[in-house]
mmCIF file of C-alpha atoms and ligand atoms in Angstrom:
data_model
loop_
_atom_site.group_PDB
_atom_site.id
_atom_site.type_symbol
_atom_site.label_atom_id
_atom_site.label_comp_id
_atom_site.label_asym_id
_atom_site.label_seq_id
_atom_site.Cartn_x
_atom_site.Cartn_y
_atom_site.Cartn_z
ATOM 1 C CA UNK A 98 -12.576 -15.964 -14.191
ATOM 2 C CA UNK A 99 -13.753 -18.380 -11.516
ATOM 3 C CA UNK A 100 -17.419 -18.061 -10.518
ATOM 4 C CA UNK A 101 -17.658 -16.340 -7.157
ATOM 5 C CA UNK A 102 -19.533 -18.646 -4.770
ATOM 6 C CA UNK A 103 -21.477 -17.722 -1.692
ATOM 7 C CA UNK A 104 -18.964 -17.684 1.174
ATOM 8 C CA UNK A 105 -19.548 -18.341 4.858
ATOM 9 C CA UNK A 106 -16.808 -17.957 7.482
ATOM 10 C CA UNK A 107 -18.244 -19.221 10.771
ATOM 11 C CA UNK A 108 -16.881 -19.635 14.302
ATOM 12 C CA UNK A 109 -14.881 -16.402 14.127
ATOM 13 C CA UNK A 110 -13.508 -15.695 17.622
ATOM 14 C CA UNK A 111 -12.889 -12.005 16.918
ATOM 15 C CA UNK A 112 -14.201 -10.277 13.795
ATOM 16 C CA UNK A 113 -12.047 -7.155 13.519
ATOM 17 C CA UNK A 114 -14.205 -4.891 11.372
ATOM 18 C CA UNK A 115 -12.082 -1.663 11.448
ATOM 19 C CA UNK A 116 -15.545 -0.063 11.161
ATOM 20 C CA UNK A 117 -16.024 3.047 13.342
ATOM 21 C CA UNK A 118 -19.757 2.214 13.569
ATOM 22 C CA UNK A 119 -18.739 -0.785 15.705
ATOM 23 C CA UNK A 120 -17.442 1.395 18.536
ATOM 24 C CA UNK A 121 -13.839 1.631 19.777
ATOM 25 C CA UNK A 122 -11.171 0.836 17.171
ATOM 26 C CA UNK A 123 -10.638 -1.633 15.701
ATOM 27 C CA UNK A 124 -14.373 -2.461 16.024
ATOM 28 C CA UNK A 125 -14.185 -6.060 17.282
ATOM 29 C CA UNK A 126 -17.240 -8.361 17.284
ATOM 30 C CA UNK A 127 -16.784 -11.594 19.269
ATOM 31 C CA UNK A 128 -18.298 -14.941 18.247
ATOM 32 C CA UNK A 129 -19.070 -13.749 14.740
ATOM 33 C CA UNK A 130 -19.819 -14.868 11.210
ATOM 34 C CA UNK A 131 -18.894 -13.322 7.853
ATOM 35 C CA UNK A 132 -21.103 -13.995 4.829
ATOM 36 C CA UNK A 133 -20.553 -12.856 1.226
ATOM 37 C CA UNK A 134 -22.341 -13.356 -2.079
ATOM 38 C CA UNK A 135 -20.884 -12.509 -5.476
ATOM 39 C CA UNK A 136 -17.780 -11.052 -3.804
ATOM 40 C CA UNK A 137 -19.710 -8.582 -1.643
ATOM 41 C CA UNK A 138 -20.224 -8.861 2.117
ATOM 42 C CA UNK A 139 -23.883 -9.482 2.970
ATOM 43 C CA UNK A 140 -23.365 -9.909 6.725
ATOM 44 C CA UNK A 141 -20.485 -9.207 9.139
ATOM 45 C CA UNK A 142 -21.551 -9.484 12.760
ATOM 46 C CA UNK A 143 -22.534 -11.673 15.706
ATOM 47 C CA UNK A 144 -23.384 -15.326 15.044
ATOM 48 C CA UNK A 145 -26.499 -14.824 17.133
ATOM 49 C CA UNK A 146 -29.131 -13.448 14.816
ATOM 50 C CA UNK A 147 -27.254 -14.142 11.564
ATOM 51 C CA UNK A 148 -29.232 -15.721 8.745
ATOM 52 C CA UNK A 149 -26.758 -18.281 7.422
ATOM 53 C CA UNK A 150 -27.506 -19.532 3.869
ATOM 54 C CA UNK A 151 -28.338 -23.211 3.352
ATOM 55 C CA UNK A 152 -25.293 -25.354 2.518
ATOM 56 C CA UNK A 153 -25.765 -26.130 -1.168
ATOM 57 C CA UNK A 154 -23.011 -27.402 -3.479
ATOM 58 C CA UNK A 155 -21.974 -23.890 -4.553
ATOM 59 C CA UNK A 156 -21.471 -22.537 -1.028
ATOM 60 C CA UNK A 157 -17.940 -22.327 0.399
ATOM 61 C CA UNK A 158 -18.276 -22.947 4.132
ATOM 62 C CA UNK A 159 -15.187 -22.243 6.245
ATOM 63 C CA UNK A 160 -14.860 -22.987 9.948
ATOM 64 C CA UNK A 161 -12.472 -20.424 11.468
ATOM 65 C CA UNK A 162 -12.158 -22.470 14.694
ATOM 66 C CA UNK A 163 -12.161 -19.367 16.871
ATOM 67 C CA UNK A 164 -9.518 -17.449 14.891
ATOM 68 C CA UNK A 165 -9.499 -13.675 14.429
ATOM 69 C CA UNK A 166 -10.523 -12.272 11.027
ATOM 70 C CA UNK A 167 -9.382 -8.865 9.784
ATOM 71 C CA UNK A 168 -10.010 -6.853 6.586
ATOM 72 C CA UNK A 169 -7.465 -7.476 3.811
ATOM 73 C CA UNK A 170 -4.597 -4.998 4.060
ATOM 74 C CA UNK A 171 -4.688 -2.033 1.668
ATOM 75 C CA UNK A 172 -1.062 -1.158 0.863
ATOM 76 C CA UNK A 173 -1.395 2.412 -0.428
ATOM 77 C CA UNK A 174 2.214 3.030 -1.533
ATOM 78 C CA UNK A 175 4.514 0.672 -3.428
ATOM 79 C CA UNK A 176 7.019 0.680 -6.291
ATOM 80 C CA UNK A 177 7.010 -3.034 -7.204
ATOM 81 C CA UNK A 178 7.364 -2.685 -11.005
ATOM 82 C CA UNK A 179 11.151 -2.634 -11.093
ATOM 83 C CA UNK A 180 13.788 -4.703 -12.870
ATOM 84 C CA UNK A 181 17.440 -5.115 -11.907
ATOM 85 C CA UNK A 182 19.177 -6.160 -8.744
ATOM 86 C CA UNK A 183 20.717 -4.055 -5.977
ATOM 87 C CA UNK A 184 21.567 -6.421 -3.132
ATOM 88 C CA UNK A 185 25.317 -5.672 -3.391
ATOM 89 C CA UNK A 186 24.528 -1.998 -2.969
ATOM 90 C CA UNK A 187 22.658 -2.830 0.234
ATOM 91 C CA UNK A 188 25.825 -4.487 1.560
ATOM 92 C CA UNK A 189 27.955 -1.509 0.450
ATOM 93 C CA UNK A 190 25.725 0.906 2.306
ATOM 94 C CA UNK A 191 25.953 -1.267 5.407
ATOM 95 C CA UNK A 192 29.756 -0.920 5.116
ATOM 96 C CA UNK A 193 29.345 2.863 5.200
ATOM 97 C CA UNK A 194 29.478 3.801 1.499
ATOM 98 C CA UNK A 195 27.158 6.791 0.957
ATOM 99 C CA UNK A 196 24.148 6.791 -1.348
ATOM 100 C CA UNK A 197 25.784 9.622 -3.332
ATOM 101 C CA UNK A 198 28.977 7.584 -3.836
ATOM 102 C CA UNK A 199 26.928 4.566 -4.941
ATOM 103 C CA UNK A 200 25.136 6.831 -7.424
ATOM 104 C CA UNK A 201 28.482 8.047 -8.830
ATOM 105 C CA UNK A 202 29.501 4.416 -9.371
ATOM 106 C CA UNK A 203 26.345 3.838 -11.429
ATOM 107 C CA UNK A 204 24.170 2.332 -8.694
ATOM 108 C CA UNK A 205 21.161 3.712 -6.841
ATOM 109 C CA UNK A 206 17.906 4.701 -8.504
ATOM 110 C CA UNK A 207 19.808 5.348 -11.775
ATOM 111 C CA UNK A 208 20.621 1.634 -11.999
ATOM 112 C CA UNK A 209 16.981 0.682 -11.462
ATOM 113 C CA UNK A 210 15.862 3.166 -14.133
ATOM 114 C CA UNK A 211 18.343 1.735 -16.682
ATOM 115 C CA UNK A 212 17.196 -1.849 -16.059
ATOM 116 C CA UNK A 213 13.473 -1.082 -15.901
ATOM 117 C CA UNK A 214 13.356 1.279 -18.887
ATOM 118 C CA UNK A 215 14.924 -1.482 -21.039
ATOM 119 C CA UNK A 216 12.343 -4.079 -19.947
ATOM 120 C CA UNK A 217 9.256 -5.329 -21.763
ATOM 121 C CA UNK A 218 5.787 -5.298 -20.203
ATOM 122 C CA UNK A 219 6.023 -9.097 -19.768
ATOM 123 C CA UNK A 220 9.393 -8.881 -17.985
ATOM 124 C CA UNK A 221 8.202 -6.149 -15.651
ATOM 125 C CA UNK A 222 4.919 -7.963 -14.978
ATOM 126 C CA UNK A 223 6.805 -11.167 -14.124
ATOM 127 C CA UNK A 224 9.014 -9.388 -11.569
ATOM 128 C CA UNK A 225 6.124 -7.431 -10.050
ATOM 129 C CA UNK A 226 3.869 -10.501 -9.843
ATOM 130 C CA UNK A 227 6.433 -12.338 -7.683
ATOM 131 C CA UNK A 228 6.366 -9.421 -5.231
ATOM 132 C CA UNK A 229 2.573 -9.173 -5.412
ATOM 133 C CA UNK A 230 2.349 -12.894 -4.565
ATOM 134 C CA UNK A 231 4.387 -12.357 -1.402
ATOM 135 C CA UNK A 232 2.068 -9.451 -0.592
ATOM 136 C CA UNK A 233 -1.143 -11.455 -0.846
ATOM 137 C CA UNK A 234 0.390 -14.302 1.161
ATOM 138 C CA UNK A 235 0.877 -11.752 3.980
ATOM 139 C CA UNK A 236 -2.768 -10.620 3.690
ATOM 140 C CA UNK A 237 -2.608 -7.668 1.271
ATOM 141 C CA UNK A 238 -5.669 -7.691 -1.010
ATOM 142 C CA UNK A 239 -5.213 -4.242 -2.610
ATOM 143 C CA UNK A 240 -1.924 -2.583 -3.521
ATOM 144 C CA UNK A 241 -1.148 0.772 -5.096
ATOM 145 C CA UNK A 242 1.666 0.420 -7.652
ATOM 146 C CA UNK A 243 3.647 3.390 -8.976
ATOM 147 C CA UNK A 244 5.639 3.791 -12.176
ATOM 148 C CA UNK A 245 8.667 6.076 -11.831
ATOM 149 C CA UNK A 246 11.560 3.907 -13.031
ATOM 150 C CA UNK A 247 10.991 4.570 -16.727
ATOM 151 C CA UNK A 248 11.437 8.352 -17.034
ATOM 152 C CA UNK A 249 10.777 8.295 -20.801
ATOM 153 C CA UNK A 250 7.067 8.259 -21.555
ATOM 154 C CA UNK A 251 6.830 4.858 -23.265
ATOM 155 C CA UNK A 252 8.875 3.200 -20.524
ATOM 156 C CA UNK A 253 6.586 4.710 -17.861
ATOM 157 C CA UNK A 254 3.535 3.374 -19.731
ATOM 158 C CA UNK A 255 5.074 -0.128 -19.875
ATOM 159 C CA UNK A 256 5.368 -0.027 -16.075
ATOM 160 C CA UNK A 257 1.723 1.029 -15.720
ATOM 161 C CA UNK A 258 0.571 -1.680 -18.167
ATOM 162 C CA UNK A 259 2.539 -4.304 -16.227
ATOM 163 C CA UNK A 260 0.987 -3.140 -12.930
ATOM 164 C CA UNK A 261 -2.529 -3.338 -14.387
ATOM 165 C CA UNK A 262 -1.909 -6.854 -15.715
ATOM 166 C CA UNK A 263 -0.798 -7.979 -12.247
ATOM 167 C CA UNK A 264 -4.079 -6.684 -10.809
ATOM 168 C CA UNK A 265 -6.084 -8.655 -13.355
ATOM 169 C CA UNK A 266 -4.804 -11.944 -11.920
ATOM 170 C CA UNK A 267 -7.468 -12.947 -9.440
ATOM 171 C CA UNK A 268 -5.067 -14.676 -7.029
ATOM 172 C CA UNK A 269 -2.904 -11.543 -6.691
ATOM 173 C CA UNK A 270 -3.890 -8.287 -4.946
ATOM 174 C CA UNK A 271 -6.156 -5.836 -6.740
ATOM 175 C CA UNK A 272 -3.946 -3.055 -8.179
ATOM 176 C CA UNK A 273 -4.433 0.716 -8.196
ATOM 177 C CA UNK A 274 -1.937 2.169 -10.692
ATOM 178 C CA UNK A 275 -0.209 5.516 -10.133
ATOM 179 C CA UNK A 276 1.816 7.463 -12.717
ATOM 180 C CA UNK A 277 4.966 8.824 -11.038
ATOM 181 C CA UNK A 278 6.637 10.937 -13.743
ATOM 182 C CA UNK A 279 8.694 13.077 -11.351
ATOM 183 C CA UNK A 280 10.782 10.565 -9.384
ATOM 184 C CA UNK A 281 14.465 10.307 -10.352
ATOM 185 C CA UNK A 282 15.795 13.694 -11.519
ATOM 186 C CA UNK A 283 16.700 13.494 -15.221
ATOM 187 C CA UNK A 284 20.342 13.729 -16.242
ATOM 188 C CA UNK A 285 19.439 16.021 -19.137
ATOM 189 C CA UNK A 286 16.882 18.720 -19.849
ATOM 190 C CA UNK A 287 14.391 19.165 -16.960
ATOM 191 C CA UNK A 288 12.231 21.539 -18.978
ATOM 192 C CA UNK A 289 11.869 18.977 -21.783
ATOM 193 C CA UNK A 290 10.807 16.308 -19.272
ATOM 194 C CA UNK A 291 8.216 18.600 -17.653
ATOM 195 C CA UNK A 292 6.851 19.609 -21.060
ATOM 196 C CA UNK A 293 6.485 16.024 -22.206
ATOM 197 C CA UNK A 294 4.806 14.981 -18.953
ATOM 198 C CA UNK A 295 2.322 17.879 -18.988
ATOM 199 C CA UNK A 296 1.474 17.650 -22.687
ATOM 200 C CA UNK A 297 1.505 13.909 -23.416
ATOM 201 C CA UNK A 298 2.339 11.967 -20.254
ATOM 202 C CA UNK A 299 -0.684 12.790 -18.118
ATOM 203 C CA UNK A 300 -3.065 12.113 -21.007
ATOM 204 C CA UNK A 301 -1.513 8.718 -21.764
ATOM 205 C CA UNK A 302 -1.468 7.879 -18.050
ATOM 206 C CA UNK A 303 -5.122 8.861 -17.563
ATOM 207 C CA UNK A 304 -6.212 5.873 -19.671
ATOM 208 C CA UNK A 305 -4.291 3.526 -17.353
ATOM 209 C CA UNK A 306 -3.797 4.999 -13.872
ATOM 210 C CA UNK A 307 -5.952 6.440 -11.087
ATOM 211 C CA UNK A 308 -3.375 8.879 -9.707
ATOM 212 C CA UNK A 309 -0.370 11.018 -10.591
ATOM 213 C CA UNK A 310 2.398 11.308 -7.980
ATOM 214 C CA UNK A 311 5.532 13.441 -7.678
ATOM 215 C CA UNK A 312 8.699 13.372 -5.536
ATOM 216 C CA UNK A 313 8.846 16.848 -4.002
ATOM 217 C CA UNK A 314 12.273 17.083 -2.375
ATOM 218 C CA UNK A 315 15.556 19.007 -2.360
ATOM 219 C CA UNK A 316 17.646 17.185 -4.955
ATOM 220 C CA UNK A 317 14.548 15.832 -6.709
ATOM 221 C CA UNK A 318 11.775 18.222 -7.860
ATOM 222 C CA UNK A 319 10.716 21.649 -6.602
ATOM 223 C CA UNK A 320 7.260 22.662 -5.372
ATOM 224 C CA UNK A 321 6.712 24.676 -8.582
ATOM 225 C CA UNK A 322 7.694 21.782 -10.843
ATOM 226 C CA UNK A 323 5.465 19.413 -8.881
ATOM 227 C CA UNK A 324 2.519 21.837 -8.922
ATOM 228 C CA UNK A 325 2.774 22.266 -12.691
ATOM 229 C CA UNK A 326 2.625 18.504 -13.289
ATOM 230 C CA UNK A 327 -0.123 17.843 -10.735
ATOM 231 C CA UNK A 328 -2.359 20.602 -12.120
ATOM 232 C CA UNK A 329 -1.963 19.121 -15.620
ATOM 233 C CA UNK A 330 -2.678 15.656 -14.209
ATOM 234 C CA UNK A 331 -5.849 16.842 -12.519
ATOM 235 C CA UNK A 332 -7.021 18.436 -15.770
ATOM 236 C CA UNK A 333 -6.448 15.070 -17.479
ATOM 237 C CA UNK A 334 -8.728 13.438 -14.900
ATOM 238 C CA UNK A 335 -6.146 11.883 -12.570
ATOM 239 C CA UNK A 336 -6.223 12.103 -8.772
ATOM 240 C CA UNK A 337 -3.000 13.470 -7.270
ATOM 241 C CA UNK A 338 -0.488 12.412 -4.595
ATOM 242 C CA UNK A 339 2.768 13.865 -3.273
ATOM 243 C CA UNK A 340 5.960 12.310 -1.827
ATOM 244 C CA UNK A 341 6.391 15.055 0.778
ATOM 245 C CA UNK A 342 8.832 16.083 3.526
ATOM 246 C CA UNK A 343 10.766 12.818 3.439
ATOM 247 C CA UNK A 344 14.395 13.924 3.744
ATOM 248 C CA UNK A 345 13.919 17.647 4.376
ATOM 249 C CA UNK A 346 11.141 20.185 4.851
ATOM 250 C CA UNK A 347 10.534 21.256 1.260
ATOM 251 C CA UNK A 348 6.870 22.271 1.015
ATOM 252 C CA UNK A 349 5.250 19.142 -0.407
ATOM 253 C CA UNK A 350 2.658 18.792 2.361
ATOM 254 C CA UNK A 351 1.319 22.325 1.872
ATOM 255 C CA UNK A 352 1.218 21.695 -1.887
ATOM 256 C CA UNK A 353 -0.796 18.505 -1.273
ATOM 257 C CA UNK A 354 -3.203 20.445 0.963
ATOM 258 C CA UNK A 355 -3.595 23.290 -1.569
ATOM 259 C CA UNK A 356 -4.413 20.807 -4.349
ATOM 260 C CA UNK A 357 -6.666 18.646 -2.124
ATOM 261 C CA UNK A 358 -4.522 15.643 -3.015
ATOM 262 C CA UNK A 359 -5.684 12.129 -2.166
ATOM 263 C CA UNK A 360 -2.582 11.713 -0.011
ATOM 264 C CA UNK A 361 0.739 13.133 1.126
ATOM 265 C CA UNK A 362 3.291 10.399 1.779
ATOM 266 C CA UNK A 363 6.369 10.002 4.095
ATOM 267 C CA UNK A 364 6.154 13.334 6.055
ATOM 268 C CA UNK A 365 9.013 12.640 8.521
ATOM 269 C CA UNK A 366 10.124 16.281 8.276
ATOM 270 C CA UNK A 367 6.596 17.739 8.315
ATOM 271 C CA UNK A 368 5.496 20.276 10.932
ATOM 272 C CA UNK A 369 2.337 20.229 13.052
ATOM 273 C CA UNK A 370 1.115 23.145 10.902
ATOM 274 C CA UNK A 371 1.573 20.954 7.806
ATOM 275 C CA UNK A 372 -0.352 18.157 9.473
ATOM 276 C CA UNK A 373 -3.262 20.443 10.398
ATOM 277 C CA UNK A 374 -3.356 21.661 6.774
ATOM 278 C CA UNK A 375 -3.553 18.062 5.528
ATOM 279 C CA UNK A 376 -6.351 17.271 7.999
ATOM 280 C CA UNK A 377 -8.237 20.442 7.031
ATOM 281 C CA UNK A 378 -8.028 19.612 3.321
ATOM 282 C CA UNK A 379 -9.028 15.940 3.853
ATOM 283 C CA UNK A 380 -5.668 14.745 2.494
ATOM 284 C CA UNK A 381 -4.772 11.284 3.844
ATOM 285 C CA UNK A 382 -1.284 10.973 5.335
ATOM 286 C CA UNK A 383 0.622 7.827 4.346
ATOM 287 C CA UNK A 384 3.447 6.880 6.683
ATOM 288 C CA UNK A 385 6.135 4.446 5.508
ATOM 289 C CA UNK A 386 7.862 3.133 8.623
ATOM 290 C CA UNK A 387 10.000 0.561 6.782
ATOM 291 C CA UNK A 388 11.726 3.190 4.638
ATOM 292 C CA UNK A 389 12.085 5.515 7.630
ATOM 293 C CA UNK A 390 13.797 2.732 9.583
ATOM 294 C CA UNK A 391 16.204 1.798 6.773
ATOM 295 C CA UNK A 392 17.148 5.395 5.917
ATOM 296 C CA UNK A 393 17.439 6.638 9.502
ATOM 297 C CA UNK A 394 16.400 10.161 10.428
ATOM 298 C CA UNK A 395 13.254 11.206 12.272
ATOM 299 C CA UNK A 396 10.563 8.602 13.008
ATOM 300 C CA UNK A 397 7.312 8.509 11.013
ATOM 301 C CA UNK A 398 4.913 11.032 12.580
ATOM 302 C CA UNK A 399 1.922 8.700 13.016
ATOM 303 C CA UNK A 400 0.778 9.925 16.414
ATOM 304 C CA UNK A 401 1.330 13.616 15.575
ATOM 305 C CA UNK A 402 -0.756 13.225 12.413
ATOM 306 C CA UNK A 403 -3.596 11.590 14.360
ATOM 307 C CA UNK A 404 -3.434 14.364 16.971
ATOM 308 C CA UNK A 405 -3.734 16.914 14.159
ATOM 309 C CA UNK A 406 -6.901 15.162 13.009
ATOM 310 C CA UNK A 407 -5.499 13.593 9.836
ATOM 311 C CA UNK A 408 -6.546 10.242 8.370
ATOM 312 C CA UNK A 409 -3.432 8.061 8.536
ATOM 313 C CA UNK A 410 -2.480 5.127 6.310
ATOM 314 C CA UNK A 411 0.458 2.760 6.857
ATOM 315 C CA UNK A 412 2.095 1.291 3.737
ATOM 316 C CA UNK A 413 5.185 -0.680 2.709
ATOM 317 C CA UNK A 414 6.862 1.634 0.146
ATOM 318 C CA UNK A 415 8.152 -1.682 -1.290
ATOM 319 C CA UNK A 416 11.061 -0.572 -3.526
ATOM 320 C CA UNK A 417 14.614 -1.707 -4.353
ATOM 321 C CA UNK A 418 16.453 1.178 -2.668
ATOM 322 C CA UNK A 419 15.097 2.074 0.742
ATOM 323 C CA UNK A 420 12.636 -0.667 1.702
ATOM 324 C CA UNK A 421 12.473 -4.080 0.064
ATOM 325 C CA UNK A 422 9.535 -5.440 2.050
ATOM 326 C CA UNK A 423 6.141 -6.715 0.920
ATOM 327 C CA UNK A 424 4.909 -7.227 4.490
ATOM 328 C CA UNK A 425 2.059 -5.105 5.821
ATOM 329 C CA UNK A 426 2.106 -6.963 9.183
ATOM 330 C CA UNK A 427 5.727 -5.824 9.608
ATOM 331 C CA UNK A 428 4.646 -2.231 8.853
ATOM 332 C CA UNK A 429 1.934 -2.496 11.528
ATOM 333 C CA UNK A 430 4.613 -3.611 14.013
ATOM 334 C CA UNK A 431 6.890 -0.727 12.996
ATOM 335 C CA UNK A 432 4.042 1.825 13.183
ATOM 336 C CA UNK A 433 3.528 0.813 16.808
ATOM 337 C CA UNK A 434 7.237 0.572 17.640
ATOM 338 C CA UNK A 435 8.437 3.740 15.859
ATOM 339 C CA UNK A 436 5.471 5.999 14.954
ATOM 340 C CA UNK A 437 3.778 6.254 18.363
ATOM 341 C CA UNK A 438 0.583 4.532 17.258
ATOM 342 C CA UNK A 439 -1.502 2.054 19.244
ATOM 343 C CA UNK A 440 -1.983 -1.426 17.750
ATOM 344 C CA UNK A 441 -5.617 -0.535 16.967
ATOM 345 C CA UNK A 442 -4.623 2.716 15.226
ATOM 346 C CA UNK A 443 -1.940 0.909 13.230
ATOM 347 C CA UNK A 444 -4.297 -1.863 12.080
ATOM 348 C CA UNK A 445 -6.984 0.641 11.048
ATOM 349 C CA UNK A 446 -4.309 2.651 9.194
ATOM 350 C CA UNK A 447 -3.207 -0.501 7.327
ATOM 351 C CA UNK A 448 -6.768 -1.284 6.170
ATOM 352 C CA UNK A 449 -9.369 1.511 6.254
ATOM 353 C CA UNK A 450 -6.620 4.167 6.186
ATOM 354 C CA UNK A 451 -5.078 2.656 3.065
ATOM 355 C CA UNK A 452 -8.476 2.615 1.367
ATOM 356 C CA UNK A 453 -8.960 6.306 2.237
ATOM 357 C CA UNK A 454 -5.538 7.184 0.778
ATOM 358 C CA UNK A 455 -6.635 5.519 -2.477
ATOM 359 C CA UNK A 456 -10.145 7.034 -2.337
ATOM 360 C CA UNK A 457 -11.659 3.535 -2.385
ATOM 361 C CA UNK A 458 -14.970 3.539 -0.541
ATOM 362 C CA UNK A 459 -15.778 -0.128 -1.187
ATOM 363 C CA UNK A 460 -13.134 -1.761 1.048
ATOM 364 C CA UNK A 461 -10.864 -1.457 4.076
ATOM 365 C CA UNK A 462 -13.557 -2.545 6.565
ATOM 366 C CA UNK A 463 -15.711 -5.613 7.143
ATOM 367 C CA UNK A 464 -19.246 -4.302 6.710
ATOM 368 C CA UNK A 465 -22.256 -5.420 4.652
ATOM 369 C CA UNK A 466 -22.165 -3.856 1.184
ATOM 370 C CA UNK A 467 -18.351 -3.709 0.893
ATOM 371 C CA UNK A 468 -16.017 -6.018 -1.064
ATOM 372 C CA UNK A 469 -15.290 -9.228 0.791
ATOM 373 C CA UNK A 470 -11.506 -8.819 1.222
ATOM 374 C CA UNK A 471 -10.581 -10.568 4.479
ATOM 375 C CA UNK A 472 -7.823 -12.493 6.218
ATOM 376 C CA UNK A 473 -8.362 -15.383 8.626
ATOM 377 C CA UNK A 474 -5.437 -15.273 11.053
ATOM 378 C CA UNK A 475 -3.581 -18.236 12.551
ATOM 379 C CA UNK A 476 -4.410 -16.865 16.004
ATOM 380 C CA UNK A 477 -7.500 -15.865 17.992
ATOM 381 C CA UNK A 478 -5.793 -12.581 18.967
ATOM 382 C CA UNK A 479 -5.749 -9.726 16.430
ATOM 383 C CA UNK A 480 -3.099 -7.982 18.585
ATOM 384 C CA UNK A 481 -0.629 -10.673 17.450
ATOM 385 C CA UNK A 482 -0.486 -8.939 14.015
ATOM 386 C CA UNK A 483 1.808 -6.239 15.399
ATOM 387 C CA UNK A 484 3.048 -8.000 18.514
ATOM 388 C CA UNK A 485 4.487 -11.046 16.698
ATOM 389 C CA UNK A 486 7.262 -9.142 14.933
ATOM 390 C CA UNK A 487 8.140 -10.359 11.451
ATOM 391 C CA UNK A 488 5.711 -13.300 11.502
ATOM 392 C CA UNK A 489 3.164 -13.985 8.801
ATOM 393 C CA UNK A 490 -0.063 -14.890 10.603
ATOM 394 C CA UNK A 491 -2.269 -14.838 7.479
ATOM 395 C CA UNK A 492 -3.755 -18.341 7.367
ATOM 396 C CA UNK A 493 -6.422 -17.865 4.685
ATOM 397 C CA UNK A 494 -6.680 -14.836 2.383
ATOM 398 C CA UNK A 495 -10.000 -13.951 0.746
ATOM 399 C CA UNK A 496 -10.054 -11.493 -2.166
ATOM 400 C CA UNK A 497 -13.467 -10.344 -3.470
ATOM 401 C CA UNK A 498 -15.134 -13.400 -1.940
ATOM 402 C CA UNK A 499 -12.638 -15.988 -3.278
ATOM 403 C CA UNK A 500 -10.060 -17.889 -1.211
ATOM 404 C CA UNK A 501 -6.841 -16.893 -3.014
ATOM 405 C CA UNK A 502 -4.029 -17.826 -0.600
ATOM 406 C CA UNK A 503 -3.543 -20.320 2.203
ATOM 407 C CA UNK A 504 -5.856 -23.196 2.917
ATOM 408 C CA UNK A 505 -8.703 -23.751 5.300
ATOM 409 C CA UNK A 506 -7.871 -22.943 8.922
ATOM 410 C CA UNK A 507 -6.735 -25.964 10.937
ATOM 411 C CA UNK A 508 -8.640 -26.850 14.065
ATOM 412 C CA UNK A 509 -5.428 -27.572 15.980
ATOM 413 C CA UNK A 510 -3.210 -24.806 14.593
ATOM 414 C CA UNK A 511 -0.233 -23.933 16.785
ATOM 415 C CA UNK A 512 -1.503 -20.594 17.981
ATOM 416 C CA UNK A 513 -5.120 -21.636 18.306
ATOM 417 C CA UNK A 514 -4.269 -24.500 20.640
ATOM 418 C CA UNK A 515 -2.345 -22.266 23.026
ATOM 419 C CA UNK A 516 -4.127 -21.526 26.289
HETATM 420 ZN ZN1 ZN B 166 7.556 6.109 -2.739
#
């Protein structure tokens, strides 16, 4: 491990704290400085009145040249530990071939399960690390990674081990691992799968993962099956999450509320009553606007969730079937364009909201005492994150106080020199 130096980022035009204590979202402080020691923020506020450490040899001193600085993105829902290749299937679907027909021909999630279940930890880690690198280059400093393409217990554990190894590389995002035993419906005996998961799976996963997740959906797993697994997971010490109301209204959101889950994810077919139940039970709602766009159907209910009082997170759902994207900035754009959220709400959902969905209290905002996960943008305007559709404006990415992607900001960068 590299020693973590003292870090100073000075001449910040707009420090976007995402901290509600800083007033209206996203809590912007102009003409600011960010200081960290040992990976933890010691000061995040106005330059006036800041006590800036003396410039000794072990201090990293960065001039932001008036750029905006935001918290590192917290991507609270991804499936990046997959092997196999499905680009031809993407083209087939664009030609009008149905997902069901592709499944009958041996494609779809079944193809990903066959490839991934046959892979070693090293092979899965290699594939996931390439995706994680693209994530951190776009400004993601924490990512939740699910298993779910192994089905058999040992294959699921190889996916979790690969995810954890990715998170141990200090120039990749920090990883929160989630065991997703109920994902693709098994071809064979459902009862045998549920038994194995409840007796052995959750206990093996509890030594590796933070959460257990289930796909509650018509054609996948029922509310009763999901409840049985999540109750066993909770007894084993895991937090719980639910893929809920994605393609139909099947009861996953109310299950998440009843179990006080950390999050309910997707929710396109949820009702306002569901959303009030999530808010009342302090369950974060994770919207996945990339998958919603690719699959069609109702838009992600970002604004309705906020109106119901829920904490909302925006995440990529990066996966080989419905959304192959590592880009949180793109998800911020889509949350504004398709989920009825303001740019400020979308940015907070992509940072502090993601941290809430992962029950991480040490990140997601720029505030003294929290981890120093931050992104120096190639623009003085934080609004450009969503407005500049499809662009990567992450100039310098800082993970736990270390510069891990990009270089030092340039004084005459394209965007900074614009009037
Ligand atoms: Zn998912």
